[in-house]
Structure formats: C-alpha cells, structure tokens
Short mmCIF file of C-alpha atoms in Angstrom, two decimals:
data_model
loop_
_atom_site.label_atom_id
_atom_site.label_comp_id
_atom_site.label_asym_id
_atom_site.label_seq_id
_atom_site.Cartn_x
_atom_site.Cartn_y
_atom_site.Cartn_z
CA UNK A 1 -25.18 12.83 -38.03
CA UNK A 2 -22.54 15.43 -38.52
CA UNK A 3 -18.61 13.94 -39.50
CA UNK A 4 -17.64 15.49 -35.74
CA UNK A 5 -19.82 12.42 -34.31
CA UNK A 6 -18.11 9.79 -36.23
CA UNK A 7 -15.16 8.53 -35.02
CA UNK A 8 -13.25 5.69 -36.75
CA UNK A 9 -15.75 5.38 -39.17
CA UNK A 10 -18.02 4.35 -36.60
CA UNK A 11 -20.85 6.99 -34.14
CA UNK A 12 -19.41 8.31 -31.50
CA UNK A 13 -22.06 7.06 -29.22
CA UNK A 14 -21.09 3.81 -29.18
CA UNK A 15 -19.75 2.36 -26.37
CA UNK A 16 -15.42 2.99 -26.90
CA UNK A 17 -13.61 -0.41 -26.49
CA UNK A 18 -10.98 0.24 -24.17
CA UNK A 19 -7.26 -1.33 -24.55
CA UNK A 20 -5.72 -0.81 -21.07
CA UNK A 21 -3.46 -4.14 -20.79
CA UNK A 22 -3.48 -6.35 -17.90
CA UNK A 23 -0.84 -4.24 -16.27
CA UNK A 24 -2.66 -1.20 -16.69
CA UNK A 25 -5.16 -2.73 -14.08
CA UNK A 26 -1.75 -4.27 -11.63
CA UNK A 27 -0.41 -0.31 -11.74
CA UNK A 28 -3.92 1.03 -10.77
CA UNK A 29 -3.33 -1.55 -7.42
CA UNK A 30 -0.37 0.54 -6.34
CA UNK A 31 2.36 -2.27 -6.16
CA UNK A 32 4.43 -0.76 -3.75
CA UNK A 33 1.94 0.19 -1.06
CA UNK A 34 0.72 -3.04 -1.69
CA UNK A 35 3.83 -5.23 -1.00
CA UNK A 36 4.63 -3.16 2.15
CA UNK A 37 1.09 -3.54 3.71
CA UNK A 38 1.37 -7.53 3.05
CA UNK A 39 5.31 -7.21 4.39
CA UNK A 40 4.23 -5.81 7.29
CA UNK A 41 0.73 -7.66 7.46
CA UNK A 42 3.13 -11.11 7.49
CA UNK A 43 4.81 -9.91 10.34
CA UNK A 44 1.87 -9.11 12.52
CA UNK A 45 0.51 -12.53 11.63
CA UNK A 46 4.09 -14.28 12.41
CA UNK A 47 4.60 -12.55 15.87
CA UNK A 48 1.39 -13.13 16.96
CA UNK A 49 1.14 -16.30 19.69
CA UNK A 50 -1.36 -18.18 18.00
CA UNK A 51 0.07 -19.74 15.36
CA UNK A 52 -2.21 -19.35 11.58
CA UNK A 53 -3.18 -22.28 9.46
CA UNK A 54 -0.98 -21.52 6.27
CA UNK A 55 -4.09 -22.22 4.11
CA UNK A 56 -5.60 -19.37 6.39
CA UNK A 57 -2.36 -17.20 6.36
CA UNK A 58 -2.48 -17.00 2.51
CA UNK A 59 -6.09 -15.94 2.36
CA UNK A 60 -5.64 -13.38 5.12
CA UNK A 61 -2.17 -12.03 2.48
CA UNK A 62 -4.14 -12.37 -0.12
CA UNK A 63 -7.01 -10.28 1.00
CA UNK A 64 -4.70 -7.82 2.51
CA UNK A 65 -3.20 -7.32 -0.81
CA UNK A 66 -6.22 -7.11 -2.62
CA UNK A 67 -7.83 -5.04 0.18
CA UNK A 68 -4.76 -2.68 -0.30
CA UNK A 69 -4.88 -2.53 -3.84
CA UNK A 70 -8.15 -1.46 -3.77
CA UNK A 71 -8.03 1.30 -1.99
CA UNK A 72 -4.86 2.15 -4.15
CA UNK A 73 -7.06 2.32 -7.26
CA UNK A 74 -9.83 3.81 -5.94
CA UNK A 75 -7.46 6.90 -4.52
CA UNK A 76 -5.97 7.06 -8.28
CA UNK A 77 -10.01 6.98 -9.33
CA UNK A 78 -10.57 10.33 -6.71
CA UNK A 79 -7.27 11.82 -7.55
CA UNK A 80 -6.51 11.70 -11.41
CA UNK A 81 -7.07 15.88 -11.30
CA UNK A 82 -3.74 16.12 -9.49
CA UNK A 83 -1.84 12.99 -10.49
CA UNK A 84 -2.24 14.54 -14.21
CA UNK A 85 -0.60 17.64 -13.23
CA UNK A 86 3.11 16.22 -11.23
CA UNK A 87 5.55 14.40 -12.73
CA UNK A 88 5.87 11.53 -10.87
CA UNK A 89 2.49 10.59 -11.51
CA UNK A 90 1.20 11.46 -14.73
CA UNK A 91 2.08 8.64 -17.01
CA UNK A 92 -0.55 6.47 -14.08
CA UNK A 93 -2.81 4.84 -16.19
CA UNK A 94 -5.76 7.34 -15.80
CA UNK A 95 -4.24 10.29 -16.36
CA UNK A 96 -2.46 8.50 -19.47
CA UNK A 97 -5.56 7.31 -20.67
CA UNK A 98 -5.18 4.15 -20.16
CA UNK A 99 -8.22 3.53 -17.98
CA UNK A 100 -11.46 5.40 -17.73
CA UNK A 101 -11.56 7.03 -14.34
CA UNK A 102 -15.51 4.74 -14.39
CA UNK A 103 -13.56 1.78 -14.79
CA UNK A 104 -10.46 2.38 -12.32
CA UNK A 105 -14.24 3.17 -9.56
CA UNK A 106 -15.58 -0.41 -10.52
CA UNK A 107 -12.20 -2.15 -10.49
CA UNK A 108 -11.58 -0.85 -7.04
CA UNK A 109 -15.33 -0.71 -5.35
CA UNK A 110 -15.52 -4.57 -6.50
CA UNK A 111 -11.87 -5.72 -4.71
CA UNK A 112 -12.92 -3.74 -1.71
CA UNK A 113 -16.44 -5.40 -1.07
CA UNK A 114 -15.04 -8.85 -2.26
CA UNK A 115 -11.86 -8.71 -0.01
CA UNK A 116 -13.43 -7.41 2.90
CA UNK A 117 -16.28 -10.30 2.61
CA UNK A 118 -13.47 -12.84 1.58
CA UNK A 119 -11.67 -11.84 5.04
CA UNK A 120 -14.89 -12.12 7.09
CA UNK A 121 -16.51 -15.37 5.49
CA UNK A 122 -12.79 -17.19 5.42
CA UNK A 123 -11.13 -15.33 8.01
CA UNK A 124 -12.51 -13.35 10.93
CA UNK A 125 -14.66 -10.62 11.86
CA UNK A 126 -12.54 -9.15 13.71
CA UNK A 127 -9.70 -9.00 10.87
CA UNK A 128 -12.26 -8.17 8.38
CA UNK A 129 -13.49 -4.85 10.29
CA UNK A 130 -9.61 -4.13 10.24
CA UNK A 131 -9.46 -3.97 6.19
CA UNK A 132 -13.14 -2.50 5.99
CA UNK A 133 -11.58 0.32 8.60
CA UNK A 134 -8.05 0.97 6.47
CA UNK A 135 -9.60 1.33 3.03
CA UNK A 136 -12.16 3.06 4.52
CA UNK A 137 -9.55 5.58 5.91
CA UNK A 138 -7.74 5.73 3.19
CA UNK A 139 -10.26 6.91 0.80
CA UNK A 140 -13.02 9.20 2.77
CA UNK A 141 -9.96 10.40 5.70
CA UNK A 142 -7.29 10.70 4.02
CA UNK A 143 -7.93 11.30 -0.09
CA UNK A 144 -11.23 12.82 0.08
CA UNK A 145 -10.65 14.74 3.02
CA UNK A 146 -7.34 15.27 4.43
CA UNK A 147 -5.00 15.41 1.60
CA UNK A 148 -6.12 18.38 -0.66
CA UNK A 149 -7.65 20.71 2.25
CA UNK A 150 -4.79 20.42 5.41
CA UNK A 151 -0.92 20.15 6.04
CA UNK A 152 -1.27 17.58 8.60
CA UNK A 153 -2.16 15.26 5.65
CA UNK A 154 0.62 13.37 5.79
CA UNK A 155 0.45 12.51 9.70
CA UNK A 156 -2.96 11.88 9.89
CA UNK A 157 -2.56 9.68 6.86
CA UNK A 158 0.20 7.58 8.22
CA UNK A 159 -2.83 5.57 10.25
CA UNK A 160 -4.33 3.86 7.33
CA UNK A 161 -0.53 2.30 6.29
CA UNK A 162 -0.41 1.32 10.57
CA UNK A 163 -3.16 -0.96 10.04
CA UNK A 164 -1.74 -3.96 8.44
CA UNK A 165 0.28 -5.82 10.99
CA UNK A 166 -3.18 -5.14 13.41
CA UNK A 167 -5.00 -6.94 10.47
CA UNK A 168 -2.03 -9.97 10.25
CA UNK A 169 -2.17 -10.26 14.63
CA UNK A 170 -5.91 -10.22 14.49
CA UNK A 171 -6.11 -13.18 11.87
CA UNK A 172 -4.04 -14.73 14.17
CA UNK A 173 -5.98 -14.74 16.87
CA UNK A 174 -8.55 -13.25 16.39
CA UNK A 175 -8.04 -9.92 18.67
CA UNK A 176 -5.90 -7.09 18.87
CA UNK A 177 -2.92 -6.46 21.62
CA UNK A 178 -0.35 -3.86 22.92
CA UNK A 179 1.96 -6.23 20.53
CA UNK A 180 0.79 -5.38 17.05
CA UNK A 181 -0.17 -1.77 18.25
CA UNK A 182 3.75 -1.76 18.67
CA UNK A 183 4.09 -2.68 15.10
CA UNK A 184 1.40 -0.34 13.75
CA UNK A 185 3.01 2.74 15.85
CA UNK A 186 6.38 1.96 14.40
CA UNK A 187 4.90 2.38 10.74
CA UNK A 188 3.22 5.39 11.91
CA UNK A 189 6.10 7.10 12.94
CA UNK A 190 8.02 6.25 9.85
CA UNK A 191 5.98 7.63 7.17
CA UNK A 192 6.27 10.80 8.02
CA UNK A 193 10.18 11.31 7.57
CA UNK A 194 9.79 8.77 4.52
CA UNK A 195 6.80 11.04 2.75
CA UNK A 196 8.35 14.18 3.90
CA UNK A 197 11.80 13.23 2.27
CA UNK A 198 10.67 12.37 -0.63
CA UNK A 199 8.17 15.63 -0.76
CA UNK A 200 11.53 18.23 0.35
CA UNK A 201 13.06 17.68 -3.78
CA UNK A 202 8.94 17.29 -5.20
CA UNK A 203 7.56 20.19 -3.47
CA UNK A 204 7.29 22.07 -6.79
CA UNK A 205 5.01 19.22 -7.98
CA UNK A 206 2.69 19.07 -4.74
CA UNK A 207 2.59 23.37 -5.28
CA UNK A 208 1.83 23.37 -8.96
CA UNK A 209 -0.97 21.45 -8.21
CA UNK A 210 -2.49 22.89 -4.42
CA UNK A 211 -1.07 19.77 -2.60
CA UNK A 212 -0.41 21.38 1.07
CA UNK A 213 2.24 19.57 1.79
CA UNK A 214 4.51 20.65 4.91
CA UNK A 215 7.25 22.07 2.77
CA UNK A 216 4.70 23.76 0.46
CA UNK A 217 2.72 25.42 3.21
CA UNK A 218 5.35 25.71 6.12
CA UNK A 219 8.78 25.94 4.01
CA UNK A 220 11.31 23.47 3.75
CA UNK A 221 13.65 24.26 6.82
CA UNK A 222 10.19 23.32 8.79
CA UNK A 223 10.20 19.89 7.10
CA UNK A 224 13.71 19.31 7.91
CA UNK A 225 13.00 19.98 11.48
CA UNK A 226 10.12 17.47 11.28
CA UNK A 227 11.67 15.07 9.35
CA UNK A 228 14.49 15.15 12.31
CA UNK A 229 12.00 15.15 15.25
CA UNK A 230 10.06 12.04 13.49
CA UNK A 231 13.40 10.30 13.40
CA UNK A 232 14.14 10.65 16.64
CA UNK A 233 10.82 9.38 17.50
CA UNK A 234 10.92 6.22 15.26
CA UNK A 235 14.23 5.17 17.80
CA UNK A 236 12.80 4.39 20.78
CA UNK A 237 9.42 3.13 19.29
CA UNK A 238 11.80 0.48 17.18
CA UNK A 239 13.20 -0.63 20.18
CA UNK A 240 9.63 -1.47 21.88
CA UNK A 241 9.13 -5.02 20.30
CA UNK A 242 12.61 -6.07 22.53
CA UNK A 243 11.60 -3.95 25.68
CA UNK A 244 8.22 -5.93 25.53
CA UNK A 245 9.46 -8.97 25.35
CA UNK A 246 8.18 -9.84 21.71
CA UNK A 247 11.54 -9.58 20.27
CA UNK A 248 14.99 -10.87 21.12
CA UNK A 249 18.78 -9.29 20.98
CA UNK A 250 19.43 -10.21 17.31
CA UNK A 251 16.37 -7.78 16.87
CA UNK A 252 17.89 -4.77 19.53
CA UNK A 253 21.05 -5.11 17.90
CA UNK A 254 19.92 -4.69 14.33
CA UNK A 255 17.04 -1.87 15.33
CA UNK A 256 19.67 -0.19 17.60
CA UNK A 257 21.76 0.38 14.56
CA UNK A 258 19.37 0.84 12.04
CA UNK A 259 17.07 3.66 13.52
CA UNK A 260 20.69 4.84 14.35
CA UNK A 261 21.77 5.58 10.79
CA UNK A 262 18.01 6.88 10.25
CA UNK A 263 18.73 9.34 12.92
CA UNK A 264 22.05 10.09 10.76
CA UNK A 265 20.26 10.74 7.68
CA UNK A 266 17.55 12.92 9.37
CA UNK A 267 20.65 14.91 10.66
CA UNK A 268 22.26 15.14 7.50
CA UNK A 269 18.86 16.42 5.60
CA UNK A 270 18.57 19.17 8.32
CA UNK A 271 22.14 19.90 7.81
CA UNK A 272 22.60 20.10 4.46
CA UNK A 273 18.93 21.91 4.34
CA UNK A 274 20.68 24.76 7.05
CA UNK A 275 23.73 24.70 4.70
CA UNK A 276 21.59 25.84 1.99
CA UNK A 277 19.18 28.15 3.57
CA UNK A 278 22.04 30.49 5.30
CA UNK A 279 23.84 30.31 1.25
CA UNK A 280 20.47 31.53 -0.11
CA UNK A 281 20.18 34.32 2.74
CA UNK A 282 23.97 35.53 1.92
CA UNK A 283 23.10 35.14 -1.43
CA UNK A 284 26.59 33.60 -1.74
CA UNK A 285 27.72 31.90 -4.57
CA UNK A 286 27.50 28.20 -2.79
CA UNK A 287 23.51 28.45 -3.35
CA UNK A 288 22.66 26.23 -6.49
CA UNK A 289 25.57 23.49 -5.26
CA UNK A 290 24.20 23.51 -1.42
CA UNK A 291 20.81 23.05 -2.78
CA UNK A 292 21.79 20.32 -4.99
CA UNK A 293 23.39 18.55 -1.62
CA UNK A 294 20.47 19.26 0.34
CA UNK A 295 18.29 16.99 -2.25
CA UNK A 296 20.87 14.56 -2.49
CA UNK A 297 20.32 14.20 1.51
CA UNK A 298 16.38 13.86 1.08
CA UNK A 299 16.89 11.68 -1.64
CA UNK A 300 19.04 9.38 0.45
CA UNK A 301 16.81 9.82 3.64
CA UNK A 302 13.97 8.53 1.43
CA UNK A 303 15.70 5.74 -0.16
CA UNK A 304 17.19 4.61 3.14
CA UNK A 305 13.98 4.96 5.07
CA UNK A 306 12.35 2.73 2.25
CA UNK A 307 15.25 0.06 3.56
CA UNK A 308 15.20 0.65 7.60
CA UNK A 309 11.33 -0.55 7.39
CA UNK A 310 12.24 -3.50 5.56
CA UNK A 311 15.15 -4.31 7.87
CA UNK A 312 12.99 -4.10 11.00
CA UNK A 313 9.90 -6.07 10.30
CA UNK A 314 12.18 -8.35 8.00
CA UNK A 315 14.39 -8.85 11.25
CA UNK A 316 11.28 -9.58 13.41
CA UNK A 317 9.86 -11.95 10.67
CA UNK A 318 13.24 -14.09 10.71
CA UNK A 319 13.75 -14.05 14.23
CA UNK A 320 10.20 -14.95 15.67
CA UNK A 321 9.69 -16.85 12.32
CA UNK A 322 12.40 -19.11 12.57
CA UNK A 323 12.37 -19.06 16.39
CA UNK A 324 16.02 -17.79 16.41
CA UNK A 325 17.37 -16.92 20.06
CA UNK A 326 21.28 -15.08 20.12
CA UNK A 327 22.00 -17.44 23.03
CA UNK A 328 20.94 -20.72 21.62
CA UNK A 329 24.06 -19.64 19.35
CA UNK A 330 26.15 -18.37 22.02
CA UNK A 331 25.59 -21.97 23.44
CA UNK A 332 26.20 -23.71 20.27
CA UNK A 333 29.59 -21.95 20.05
CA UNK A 334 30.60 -22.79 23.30
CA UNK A 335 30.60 -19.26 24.70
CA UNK A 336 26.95 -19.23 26.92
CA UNK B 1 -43.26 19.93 -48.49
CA UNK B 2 -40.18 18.88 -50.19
CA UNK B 3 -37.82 16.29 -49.35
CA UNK B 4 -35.52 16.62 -46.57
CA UNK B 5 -31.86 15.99 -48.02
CA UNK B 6 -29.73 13.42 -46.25
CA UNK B 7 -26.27 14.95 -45.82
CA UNK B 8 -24.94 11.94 -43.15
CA UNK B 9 -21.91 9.97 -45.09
CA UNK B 10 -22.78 7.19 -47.24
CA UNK B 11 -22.53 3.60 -45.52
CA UNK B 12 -20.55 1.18 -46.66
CA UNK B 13 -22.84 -1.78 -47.78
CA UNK B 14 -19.97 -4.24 -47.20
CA UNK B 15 -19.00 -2.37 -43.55
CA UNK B 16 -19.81 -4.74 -40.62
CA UNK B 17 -22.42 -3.96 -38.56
CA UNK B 18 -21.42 -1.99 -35.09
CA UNK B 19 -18.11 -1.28 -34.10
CA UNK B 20 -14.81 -3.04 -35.62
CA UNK B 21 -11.94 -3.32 -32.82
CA UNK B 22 -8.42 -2.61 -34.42
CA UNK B 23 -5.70 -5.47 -33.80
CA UNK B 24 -4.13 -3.63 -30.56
CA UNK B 25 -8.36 -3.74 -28.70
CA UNK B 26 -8.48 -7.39 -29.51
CA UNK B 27 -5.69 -8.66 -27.87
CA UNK B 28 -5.81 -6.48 -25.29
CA UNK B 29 -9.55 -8.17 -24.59
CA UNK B 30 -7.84 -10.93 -24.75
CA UNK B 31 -5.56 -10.52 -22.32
CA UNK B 32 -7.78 -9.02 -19.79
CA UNK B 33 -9.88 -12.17 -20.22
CA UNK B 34 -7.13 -14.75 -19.47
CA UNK B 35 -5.95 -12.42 -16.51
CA UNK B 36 -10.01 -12.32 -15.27
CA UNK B 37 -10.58 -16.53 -15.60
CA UNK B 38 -6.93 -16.64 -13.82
CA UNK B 39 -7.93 -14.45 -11.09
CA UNK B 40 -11.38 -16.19 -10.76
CA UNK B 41 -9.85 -19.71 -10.74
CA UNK B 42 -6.89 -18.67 -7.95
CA UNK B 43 -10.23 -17.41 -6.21
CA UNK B 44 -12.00 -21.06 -6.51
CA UNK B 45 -9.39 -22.30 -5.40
CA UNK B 46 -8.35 -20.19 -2.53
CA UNK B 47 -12.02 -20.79 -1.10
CA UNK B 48 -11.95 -24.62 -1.55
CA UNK B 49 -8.55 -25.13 0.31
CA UNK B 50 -9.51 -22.55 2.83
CA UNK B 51 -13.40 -24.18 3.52
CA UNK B 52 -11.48 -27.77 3.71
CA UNK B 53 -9.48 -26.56 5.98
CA UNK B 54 -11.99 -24.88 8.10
CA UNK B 55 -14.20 -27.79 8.13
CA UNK B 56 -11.56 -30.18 8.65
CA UNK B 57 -10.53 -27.85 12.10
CA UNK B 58 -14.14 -28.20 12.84
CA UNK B 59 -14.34 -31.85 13.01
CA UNK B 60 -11.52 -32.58 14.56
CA UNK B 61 -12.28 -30.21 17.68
CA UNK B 62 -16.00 -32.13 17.44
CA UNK B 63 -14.65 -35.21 17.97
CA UNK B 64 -12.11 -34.10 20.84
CA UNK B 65 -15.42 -32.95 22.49
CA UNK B 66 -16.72 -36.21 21.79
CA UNK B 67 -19.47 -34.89 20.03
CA UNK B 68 -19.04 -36.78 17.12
CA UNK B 69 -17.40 -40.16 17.44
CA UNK B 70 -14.07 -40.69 15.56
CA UNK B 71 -15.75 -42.45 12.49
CA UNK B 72 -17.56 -39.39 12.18
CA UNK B 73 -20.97 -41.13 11.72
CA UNK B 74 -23.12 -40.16 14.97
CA UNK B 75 -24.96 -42.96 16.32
CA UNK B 76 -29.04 -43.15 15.70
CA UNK B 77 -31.23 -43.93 19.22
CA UNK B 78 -31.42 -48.00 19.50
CA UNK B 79 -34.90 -48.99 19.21
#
C-alpha cells in the first residue's frame, strides 16, 4: 500500500464517513419550491367542495412536501455538473461537498416511492397518480430532458410546479375539475415572467455553463418581450376563479390590482430593457447606468412576482377558508 | 528467492482497528440519527391518526347503512 492510498492514517478504501448535517439533507429538499407547492397544494384542497378530514389534509401536505422535496433533491442529484459552475448555486450541498451525489439519489428515490405510496395507501389514488406524475415530470421532462437541450425549458417546465393545487382538489374529492385546472393554469402562467426575471441579471451564469435559457439563446430584449406577454396573460387567467364562480369580490378586487402592478413591472422591465438596448446601440455614455436600471427592474419583477402568487392563492385561501363574503360585511355595516 | 521487502508504513500497535471518526463525523452521526428516529416517529404517528380516522369514517357510514348495528357487534343467526 503506497502513502497516496492512505488517507488520515487510515486506507483509502474504506468506506468515507460523511458529515453533511441535518440541514445539509433540508437544503437538498429545495425549501422554497417546497413551501410554494404545499401553499398552493392548501389552496386546491381548501377550495375544493368537499370538505378534507384535517387528519387527512395534513397527510395529503405532508406528502406533497415530501413528494416535492424529493424531486428537489433528486434534480440537485442529476444537476450538480451545472449547479457547481453558477453562483447562485454552488455552495448547494453537492457541489460543496457536503453530500455525495449517491447519497443526495437515495435520499430522494426513497421520499419519492414512500410519499407517493403514503398518498395512495392514506390518501387516494387518484391524488397519488398526481405526485407520481409531477416528480415524474420534473425529473425525466424537465431536468433530464428539457432543461440542458431546449429554450422552451422554462415553459414546458412550468407544468410540473401547476400540479399541486390539482393534487390538494383531488384529495379533496377525489377527482379533478375545471376549478383546480384554474389554479394550476394560473401557476403556469406565472413562472415564466418569475424564472425569466430572475434569469435577465443571471444570464451570464446559465451561459457559462450551456443553460439555454431565453435570454442566453434569444437575447435579452426577447425575454423582456416575453416576460411582458406572460404578464399580460397571468391577468385575465387571475381573474378566472371570480368569473367561475369559485371566488368572491374581496378576491376580484385584490387580483384586479395585483396582476395590475405585475403588468406594471413587466412594463417597466421591457422599458428599462429598451432604455438600455438603444444606449448600447448609440454607444452613448448612459450604457453601464441604463443597464444597471434595467436589472434593478428584473430584480423587482422577480421579487414582486414571488409576492403576487402569494397574494392570490393566500387571498383565495382566506376567503373560501374562512367563508368570507364582501356583502355579509356590506350588511353588517348597514350599507347592503 | 529472497524476501520480498515490506515498504507499507508501520502500524501502530495501539491504533484502533478500522476507521476513527474525528469529533465534527460523530456528532454529525448524531444528529442525522435524532433527525432519522424524529422523522420515523412523526411518520408512526401520521399513519396511526390517519388509519383511526379512516376506520372510524368507515364505521360510522356502516352503521348509517345499517350494516353494522350501532354497538358495533353484528348479531350471530339465533339457533
């Protein structure tokens, strides 16, 4: 045995004892992704018409979570190439170190089997077909397929993060409806601007490592204009729940002016992104401080679009929820 | 044929056997453990509440059939 092999005093083909803390394993579960596909899952399961056992509920959250999770770590399993060469990502625990990418597999291959069969044995079917289906998507669609090999990545992606407030309606009762298809195309049509935003001041990251993200492949003045159309599309879609009849005026009002200042920001980031293109064509002096106001715009599209979702469902959640009705108040204050 | 000379380091008579874990592995182990029985525990329960409730549901909707009388002990054939 040569001193190369011998690590520590000890061989080197011994088994390494790893020392990845318990939040090593939480960050590999992708917290955020996780709370908004249980924000959203609630939701579903609140406006459905059935009302849930909350014993039930809480398994159906928990799985969701879980189910999420997993297909969080297993995507940070499948993409610890790229996450190791951005910014935002490398200090994740695999590219860190942290984990062994064998691990991160096993963590996330046993929380998808045992949340899926969790959801079926205490659940439903049909809910349990649901999770099967998004972290299904989410890992063989979107990470293995569409994300390092087309621009339309982010779109086609979008689907996987529409399936939780199906998954919350159909532990309700056991089906799926126009209703939570409402829901699930309202998420769909807001991950796009959200992504996109936050993708216009990272797009060196997503080049340096062969991302093809839309402002990598088709420039950024193309994402603006995509970010803007999206926008405009989220408006009327937010408004569906009340035009249905599954949500009441508190919830117009509040989407009304909501999507409204989405629509703003949307505006502004194409604005500001014009601003800045037409500077860099003159090759006036303005460039470097119009650019800087163009990512201040995407920055503030993204963290605003981060707060419009949770205003919506958290609207719909309170209002169906709570069983609050504008002119039970109206009444109340002598003016219905 | 001569002897073969062993050039692989001397071992330390008084070395444990297999590998040592430093201070930081240990409690890391540690931790991982308590988060594991946690998680399997919240699992335990999480079934139990969920089957009671489940069977519970099940009963009840049995005895608004009238399968199963309200005492919940079915009545044998009378002889």
């Amino acid at each position: 045995m040569t001193t190369a092999q011998i690590k520590n005093g000890h061989p080197a083909s011994l088994p390494t004892v790893s020392e990845a803390t318990v939040g090593d394993y939480l960050a590999l579960l992708k917290p955020t992704l996780m709370s908004l596909a249980v924000f959203t899952g609630l939701v579903g399961m609140i406006v459905a018409p059935q009302s849930i056992h909350p014993v039930i509920g809480l398994v159906t959250l928990v799985c969701l979570s879980v189910g999420a999770g997993a297909a969080g770590a297993l995507n940070m399993w499948y993409d610890a190439d790229i996450d190791g060469g951005m910014k935002r990502t490398r200090n994740r625990p695999i590219p860190s170190g942290r984990v062994a990418p064998g691990e991160a597999l096993g963590f996330g291959a046993v929380l998808s089997v045992g949340s899926v069969a969790t959801m079926a044995l205490l659940v439903n079917y049909v809910a349990a077909l649901l999770l099967a289906l998004t972290i299904i998507f989410y890992l063989f669609v979107y990470t293995m397929w569409l994300k390092r090999r087309t621009v339309h990545n982010t779109v086609l992606g979008g689907v996987c993060g529409a399936f939780p407030p199906l998954i919350g309606w159909a532990a309700a009762t056991g089906s799926i409806s126009v209703e939570p298809l409402i829901l699930a195309l309202l998420v769909f049509l807001w991950q796009p601007p959200h992504f996109w935003a936050l993708s216009l001041y990272r797009s060196l990251d997503y080049e340096k490592v062969g991302i093809p993200m839309l402002p990598v492949v088709a420039g950024k003045a193309a994402t603006r204009r995509q970010i803007l159309i999206y926008a405009l599309a989220t408006f009327p879609a937010s408004l569906l729940p009340y035009i249905l009849g599954f949500a009441g005026e508190i919830y117009f009002a509040i989407a009304f002016a909501a999507s409204l200042v989405l629509v703003f920001y949307a505006l502004r980031v194409w604005m500001t992104g014009r601003t800045a293109d037409r500077a860099m064509a003159e090759q006036s002096a303005m460039v470097k401080s119009t650019q800087v106001q163009a990512d201040h715009a995407a920055r503030k599209l993204f963290r605003f679009s981060t707060l419009y979702l949770f205003i919506i469902f958290a609207v719909l959640l309170v209002e169906q929820g709570f069983g609050l009705d504008i002119r039970d108040w109206l009444t109340s204050w002598g003016l219905g | 044929m001569g002897d073969k000379q062993d050039h692989s380091p001397k071992k330390d008579p008084t070395a444990p056997e297999g590998m040592v874990l430093t201070p930081e592995q240990v409690s890391a182990r540690g931790k991982r453990n308590i988060a594991i029985a946690l998680s399997l525990l919240a699992f335990v329960v999480l079934v139990f509440a969920a089957t009671y409730v489940r069977l519970s549901g099940n009963i009840e909707s049995r005895i608004k059939d009238g399968s199963v009388p309200p005492s919940g002990v079915e009545e044998g054939p009378t002889s």
